[in-house]
Short mmCIF file of C-alpha atoms in Angstrom, two decimals:
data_model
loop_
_atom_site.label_atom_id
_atom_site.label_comp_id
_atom_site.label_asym_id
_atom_site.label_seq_id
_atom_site.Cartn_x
_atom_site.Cartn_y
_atom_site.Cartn_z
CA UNK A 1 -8.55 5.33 -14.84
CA UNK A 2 -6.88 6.76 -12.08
CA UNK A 3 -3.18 6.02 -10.61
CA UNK A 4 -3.76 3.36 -8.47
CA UNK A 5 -3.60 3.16 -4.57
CA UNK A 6 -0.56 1.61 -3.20
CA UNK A 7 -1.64 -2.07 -2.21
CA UNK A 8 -1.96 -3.11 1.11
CA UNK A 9 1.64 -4.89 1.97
CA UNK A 10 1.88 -8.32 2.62
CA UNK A 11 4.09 -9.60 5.89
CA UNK A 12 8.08 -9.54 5.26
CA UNK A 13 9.96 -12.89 6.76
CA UNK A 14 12.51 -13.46 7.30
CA UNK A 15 12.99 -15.83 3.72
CA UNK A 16 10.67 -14.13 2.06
CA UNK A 17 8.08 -14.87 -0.29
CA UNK A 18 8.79 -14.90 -3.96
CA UNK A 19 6.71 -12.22 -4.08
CA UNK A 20 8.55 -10.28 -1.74
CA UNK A 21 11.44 -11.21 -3.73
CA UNK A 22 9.77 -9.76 -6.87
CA UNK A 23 8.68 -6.77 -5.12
CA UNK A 24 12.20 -5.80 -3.18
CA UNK A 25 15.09 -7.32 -5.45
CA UNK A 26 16.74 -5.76 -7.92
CA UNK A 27 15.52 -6.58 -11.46
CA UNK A 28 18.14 -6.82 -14.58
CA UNK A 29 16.80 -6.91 -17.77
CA UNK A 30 18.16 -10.35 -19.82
CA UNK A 31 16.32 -10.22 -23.14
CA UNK A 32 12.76 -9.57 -24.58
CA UNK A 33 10.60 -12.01 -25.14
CA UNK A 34 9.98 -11.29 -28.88
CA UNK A 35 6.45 -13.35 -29.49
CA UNK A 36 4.11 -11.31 -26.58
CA UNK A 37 1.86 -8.59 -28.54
CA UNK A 38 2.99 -6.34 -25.82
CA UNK A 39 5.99 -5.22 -24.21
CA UNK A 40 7.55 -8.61 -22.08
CA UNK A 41 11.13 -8.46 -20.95
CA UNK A 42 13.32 -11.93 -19.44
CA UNK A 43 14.97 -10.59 -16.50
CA UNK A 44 16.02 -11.64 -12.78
CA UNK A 45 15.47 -10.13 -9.85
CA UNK A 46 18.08 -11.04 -6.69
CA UNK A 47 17.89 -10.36 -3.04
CA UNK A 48 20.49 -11.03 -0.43
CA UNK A 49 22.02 -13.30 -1.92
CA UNK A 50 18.53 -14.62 -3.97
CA UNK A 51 18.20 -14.57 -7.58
CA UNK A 52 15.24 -15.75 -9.65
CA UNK A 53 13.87 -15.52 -12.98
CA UNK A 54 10.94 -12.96 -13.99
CA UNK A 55 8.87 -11.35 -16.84
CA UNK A 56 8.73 -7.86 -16.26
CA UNK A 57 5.91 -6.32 -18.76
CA UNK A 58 6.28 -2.13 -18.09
CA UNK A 59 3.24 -0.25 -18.42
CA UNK A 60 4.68 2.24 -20.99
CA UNK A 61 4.83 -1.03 -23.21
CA UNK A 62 1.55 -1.64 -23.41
CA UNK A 63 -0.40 -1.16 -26.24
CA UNK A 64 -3.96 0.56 -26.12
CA UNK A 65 -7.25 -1.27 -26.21
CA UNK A 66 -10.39 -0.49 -27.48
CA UNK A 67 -12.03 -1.99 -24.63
CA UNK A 68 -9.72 -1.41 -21.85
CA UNK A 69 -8.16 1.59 -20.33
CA UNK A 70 -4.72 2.39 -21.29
CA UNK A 71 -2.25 1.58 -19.15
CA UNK A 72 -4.14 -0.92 -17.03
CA UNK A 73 -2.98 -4.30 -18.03
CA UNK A 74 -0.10 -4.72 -15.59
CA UNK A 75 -2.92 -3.98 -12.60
CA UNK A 76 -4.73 -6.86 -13.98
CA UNK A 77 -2.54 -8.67 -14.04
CA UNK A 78 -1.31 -8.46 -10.59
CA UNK A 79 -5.04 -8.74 -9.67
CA UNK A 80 -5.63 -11.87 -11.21
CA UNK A 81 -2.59 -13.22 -8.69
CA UNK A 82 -4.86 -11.63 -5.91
CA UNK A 83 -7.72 -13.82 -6.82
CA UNK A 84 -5.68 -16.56 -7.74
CA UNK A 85 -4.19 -16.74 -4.20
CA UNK A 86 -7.47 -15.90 -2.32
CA UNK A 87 -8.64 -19.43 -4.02
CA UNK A 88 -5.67 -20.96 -2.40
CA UNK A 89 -4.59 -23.15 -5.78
CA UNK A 90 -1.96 -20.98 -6.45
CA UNK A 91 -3.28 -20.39 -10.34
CA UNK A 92 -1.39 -17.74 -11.50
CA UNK A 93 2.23 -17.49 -10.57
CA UNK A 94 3.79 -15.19 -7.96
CA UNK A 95 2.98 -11.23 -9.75
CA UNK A 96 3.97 -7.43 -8.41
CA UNK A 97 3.48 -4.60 -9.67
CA UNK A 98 6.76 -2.23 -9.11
CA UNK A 99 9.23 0.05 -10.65
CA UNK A 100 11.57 -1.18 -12.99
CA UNK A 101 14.19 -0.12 -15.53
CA UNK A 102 11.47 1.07 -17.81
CA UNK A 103 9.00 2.46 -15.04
CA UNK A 104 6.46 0.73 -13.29
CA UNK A 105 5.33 -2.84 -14.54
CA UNK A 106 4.12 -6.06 -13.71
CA UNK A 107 7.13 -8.06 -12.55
CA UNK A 108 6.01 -12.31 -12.69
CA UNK A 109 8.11 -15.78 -11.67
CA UNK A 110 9.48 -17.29 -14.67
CA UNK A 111 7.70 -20.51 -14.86
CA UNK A 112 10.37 -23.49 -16.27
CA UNK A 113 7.60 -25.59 -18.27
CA UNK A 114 7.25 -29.62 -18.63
CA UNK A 115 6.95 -29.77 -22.93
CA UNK A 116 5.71 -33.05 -22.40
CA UNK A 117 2.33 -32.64 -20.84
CA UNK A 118 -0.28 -32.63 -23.36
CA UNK A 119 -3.52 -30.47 -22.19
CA UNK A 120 -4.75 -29.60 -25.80
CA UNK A 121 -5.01 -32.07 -28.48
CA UNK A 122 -6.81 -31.88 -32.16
CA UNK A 123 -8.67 -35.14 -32.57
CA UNK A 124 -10.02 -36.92 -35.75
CA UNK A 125 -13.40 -38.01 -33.98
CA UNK A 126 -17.25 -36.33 -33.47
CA UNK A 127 -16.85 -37.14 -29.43
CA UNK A 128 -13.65 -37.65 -27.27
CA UNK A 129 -11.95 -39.91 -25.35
CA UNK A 130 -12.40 -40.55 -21.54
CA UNK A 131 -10.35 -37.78 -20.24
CA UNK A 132 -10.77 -35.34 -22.54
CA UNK A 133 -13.20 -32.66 -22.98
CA UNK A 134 -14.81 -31.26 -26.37
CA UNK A 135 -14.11 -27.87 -27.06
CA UNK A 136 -15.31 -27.46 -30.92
CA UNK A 137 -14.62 -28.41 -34.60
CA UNK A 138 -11.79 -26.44 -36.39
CA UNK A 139 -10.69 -26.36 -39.71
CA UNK A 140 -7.43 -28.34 -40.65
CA UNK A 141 -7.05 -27.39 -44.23
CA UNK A 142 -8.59 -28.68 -47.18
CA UNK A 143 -11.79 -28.58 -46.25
CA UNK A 144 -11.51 -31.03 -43.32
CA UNK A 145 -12.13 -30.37 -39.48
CA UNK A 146 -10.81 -31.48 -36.46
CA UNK A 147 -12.26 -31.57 -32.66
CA UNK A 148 -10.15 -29.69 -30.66
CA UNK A 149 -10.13 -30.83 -26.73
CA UNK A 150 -8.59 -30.43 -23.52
CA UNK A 151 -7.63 -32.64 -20.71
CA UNK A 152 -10.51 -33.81 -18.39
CA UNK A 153 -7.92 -32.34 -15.87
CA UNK A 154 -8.51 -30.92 -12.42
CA UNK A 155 -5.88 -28.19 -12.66
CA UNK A 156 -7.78 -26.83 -15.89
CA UNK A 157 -11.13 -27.71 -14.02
CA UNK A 158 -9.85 -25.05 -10.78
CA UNK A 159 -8.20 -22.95 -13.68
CA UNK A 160 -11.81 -22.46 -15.74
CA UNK A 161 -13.62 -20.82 -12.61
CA UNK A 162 -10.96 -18.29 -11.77
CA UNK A 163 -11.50 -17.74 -15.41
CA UNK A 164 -14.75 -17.01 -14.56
CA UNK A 165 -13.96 -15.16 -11.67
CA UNK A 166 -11.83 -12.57 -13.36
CA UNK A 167 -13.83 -12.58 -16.62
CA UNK A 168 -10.57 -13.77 -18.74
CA UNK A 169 -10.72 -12.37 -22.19
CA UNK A 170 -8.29 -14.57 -23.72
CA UNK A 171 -7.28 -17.77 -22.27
CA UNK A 172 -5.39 -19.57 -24.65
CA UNK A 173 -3.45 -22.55 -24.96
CA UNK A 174 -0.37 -21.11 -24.73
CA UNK A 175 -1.28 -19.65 -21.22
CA UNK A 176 -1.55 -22.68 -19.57
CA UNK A 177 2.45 -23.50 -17.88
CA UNK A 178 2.89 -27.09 -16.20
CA UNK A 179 6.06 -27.63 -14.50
CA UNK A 180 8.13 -31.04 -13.22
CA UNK A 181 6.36 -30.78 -10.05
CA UNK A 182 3.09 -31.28 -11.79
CA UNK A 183 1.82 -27.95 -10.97
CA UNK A 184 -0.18 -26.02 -13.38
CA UNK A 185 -0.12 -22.27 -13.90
CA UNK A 186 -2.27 -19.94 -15.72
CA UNK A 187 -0.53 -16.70 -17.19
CA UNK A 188 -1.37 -13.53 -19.30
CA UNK A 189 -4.42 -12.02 -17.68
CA UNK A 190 -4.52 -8.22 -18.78
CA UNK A 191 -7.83 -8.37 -20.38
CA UNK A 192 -9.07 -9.51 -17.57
CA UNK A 193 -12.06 -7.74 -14.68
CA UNK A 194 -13.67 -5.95 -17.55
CA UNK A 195 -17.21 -4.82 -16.20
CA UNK A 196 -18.82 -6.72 -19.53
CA UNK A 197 -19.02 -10.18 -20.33
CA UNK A 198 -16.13 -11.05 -21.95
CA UNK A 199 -15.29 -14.90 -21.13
CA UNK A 200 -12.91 -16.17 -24.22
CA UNK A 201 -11.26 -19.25 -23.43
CA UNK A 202 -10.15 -22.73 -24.40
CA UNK A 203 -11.63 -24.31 -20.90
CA UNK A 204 -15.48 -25.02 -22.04
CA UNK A 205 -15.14 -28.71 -21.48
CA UNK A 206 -17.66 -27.79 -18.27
CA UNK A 207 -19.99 -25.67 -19.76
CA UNK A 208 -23.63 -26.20 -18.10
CA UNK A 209 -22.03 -28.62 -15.67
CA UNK A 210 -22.11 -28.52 -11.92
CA UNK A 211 -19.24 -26.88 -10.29
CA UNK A 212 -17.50 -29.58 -7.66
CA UNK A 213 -18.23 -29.08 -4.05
CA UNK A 214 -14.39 -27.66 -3.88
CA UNK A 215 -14.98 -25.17 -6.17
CA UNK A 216 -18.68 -23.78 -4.47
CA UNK A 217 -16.59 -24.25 -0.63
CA UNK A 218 -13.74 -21.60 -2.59
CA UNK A 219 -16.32 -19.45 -4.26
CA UNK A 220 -18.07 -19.20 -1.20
CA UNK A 221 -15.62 -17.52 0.80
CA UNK A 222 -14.29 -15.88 -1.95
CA UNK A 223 -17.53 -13.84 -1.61
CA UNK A 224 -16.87 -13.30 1.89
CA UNK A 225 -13.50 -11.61 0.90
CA UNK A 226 -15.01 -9.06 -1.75
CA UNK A 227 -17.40 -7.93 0.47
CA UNK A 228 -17.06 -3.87 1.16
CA UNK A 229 -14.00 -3.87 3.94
CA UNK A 230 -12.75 -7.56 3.20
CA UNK A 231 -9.58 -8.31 2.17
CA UNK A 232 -9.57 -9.26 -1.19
CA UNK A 233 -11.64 -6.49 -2.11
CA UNK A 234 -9.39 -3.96 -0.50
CA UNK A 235 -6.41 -5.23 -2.48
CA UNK A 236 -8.45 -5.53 -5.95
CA UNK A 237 -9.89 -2.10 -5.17
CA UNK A 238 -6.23 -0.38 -5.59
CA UNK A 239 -5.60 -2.32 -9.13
CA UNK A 240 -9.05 -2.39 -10.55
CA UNK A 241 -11.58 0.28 -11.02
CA UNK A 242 -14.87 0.09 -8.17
CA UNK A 243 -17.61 -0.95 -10.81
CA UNK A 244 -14.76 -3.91 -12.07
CA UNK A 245 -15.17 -5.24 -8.20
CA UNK A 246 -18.22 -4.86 -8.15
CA UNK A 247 -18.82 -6.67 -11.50
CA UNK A 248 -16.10 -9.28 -9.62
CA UNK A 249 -18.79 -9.68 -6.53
CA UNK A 250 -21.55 -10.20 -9.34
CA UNK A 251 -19.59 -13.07 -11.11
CA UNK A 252 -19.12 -14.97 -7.89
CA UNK A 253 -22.58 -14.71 -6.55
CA UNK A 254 -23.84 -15.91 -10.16
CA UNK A 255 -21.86 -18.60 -10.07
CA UNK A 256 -22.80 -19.46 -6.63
CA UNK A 257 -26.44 -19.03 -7.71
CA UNK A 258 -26.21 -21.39 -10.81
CA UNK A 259 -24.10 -23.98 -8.75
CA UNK A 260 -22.82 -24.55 -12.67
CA UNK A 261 -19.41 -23.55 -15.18
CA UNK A 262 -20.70 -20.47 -16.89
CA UNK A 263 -21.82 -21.18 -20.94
CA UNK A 264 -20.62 -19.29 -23.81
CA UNK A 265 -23.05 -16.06 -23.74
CA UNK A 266 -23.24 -15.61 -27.71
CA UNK A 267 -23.23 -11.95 -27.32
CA UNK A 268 -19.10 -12.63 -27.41
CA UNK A 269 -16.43 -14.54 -29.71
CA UNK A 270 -16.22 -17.49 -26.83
CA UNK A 271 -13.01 -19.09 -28.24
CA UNK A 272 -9.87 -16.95 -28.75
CA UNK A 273 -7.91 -16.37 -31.45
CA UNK A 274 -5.81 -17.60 -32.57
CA UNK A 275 -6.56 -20.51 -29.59
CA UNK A 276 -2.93 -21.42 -28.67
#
């Protein structure tokens, strides 16, 4: 894949953004972050007199794919915050691509996470709860199985059709960030926009059921935006390759024309691994 157009700048304030913060502080690396498969550095980035916490995950870190092109991840990534924000549930946290002490990178707000929310749970039962959704049977050990599940929770509900959306490879448990203000963020999306079907995720509590009326108003003008000129596709066109936004427009007018949460395909593992 080619280097990448610059992105379309967003408008400076005067207190800017995060993302502008991201984008035009200076970042200090603090530490690595020792369990990502790929190259994922703690550092903070201050501005005039700013300073906030980041991951900063350089390109030159990244290790090769057999589906992927090298060296694309970070762009995904940063793409994923496009579509993220053009749903206006603020998904995925704030994400740049930039230059950084170990060339150019994604650069992502450090999300501070609430340990007590519970979003996954392994369940000795055939159905689950109200308020949970069935995701399958694993194996425990010794023979026995378990039904794993996820909350019956809005946030995950909005968080399973960007998945969608973007074509997430590999959402997994450990993705999913909710902070003391009850906000919940979704993070890790390099394998993400691949032309193919690819959907691996936790989030099939939905499967074959209809999307709410919020999510086909979002998805609606979310088509609007990726079509040739508008905005959205304009920004995904200088991190993703044309046939990936094109395969982006596809996704959204499926979904649109189903009016329903995508099913696992079978032509694709449709839970990750490992799953958290």
């Amino acid at each position: 894949m080619s280097a990448p157009e610059r992105i379309p700048p967003r408008s400076v304030t005067a207190d800017p953004s995060p993302a502008d913060l991201l984008a035009e502080g200076e970042l200090t690396v603090r530490g690595r972050i020792r369990e990502a498969s790929n190259a994922a550095l703690f550092c903070t980035v201050a501005h005039d007199g700013r300073e906030v916490s980041c991951v900063y995950k350089p390109v030159a870190g990244e290790r090769p794919l057999w589906d992927f092109p090298d060296g694309t991840l970070a762009q995904r990534e940063v793409a994923a915050y496009e579509v993220s924000e053009a749903t206006g549930w603020g998904l995925v946290p704030p994400t740049v691509l930039r230059d950084g002490p170990y060339g150019e990178g994604m650069v992502q707000l450090w999300i501070d996470v609430t340990p007590e929310a519970e979003l996954l749970a392994l369940v000795d039962a055939e159905e689950p709860e109200p308020g949970w959704k069935a995701i399958a049977f694993a194996e425990v050990g010794d023979g026995k199985t378990a039904l794993l599940v996820h909350a019956d929770d809005e946030r995950l509900r909005r968080l399973a059709v960007l998945d969608a959306v973007i074509n997430n490879a590999d959402r997994k448990g450990g993705h999913l960030l909710p902070d003391a203000e009850g906000r919940l963020y979704g993070i890790d999306h390099g394998v993400t926009f691949n032309a193919d079907n690819k959907l691996r995720t936790l989030l099939w509590g939905w499967a074959g059921e209809p999307l709410t009326g919020e999510a086909v108003e979002v998805l609606g003008s979310m088509r609007e935006a990726l079509k040739e000129g508008g905005a959205l596709a304009v920004r995904l066109s200088a991190l993703i390759t044309a046939a990936e936004v094109d395969a982006t427009r596809a996704r959204v007018g499926a979904l649109l024309a189903s009016g329903k949460h995508p099913e696992p395909s079978g032509e694709w593992p449709a839970i990750p691994w490992p799953p958290v």
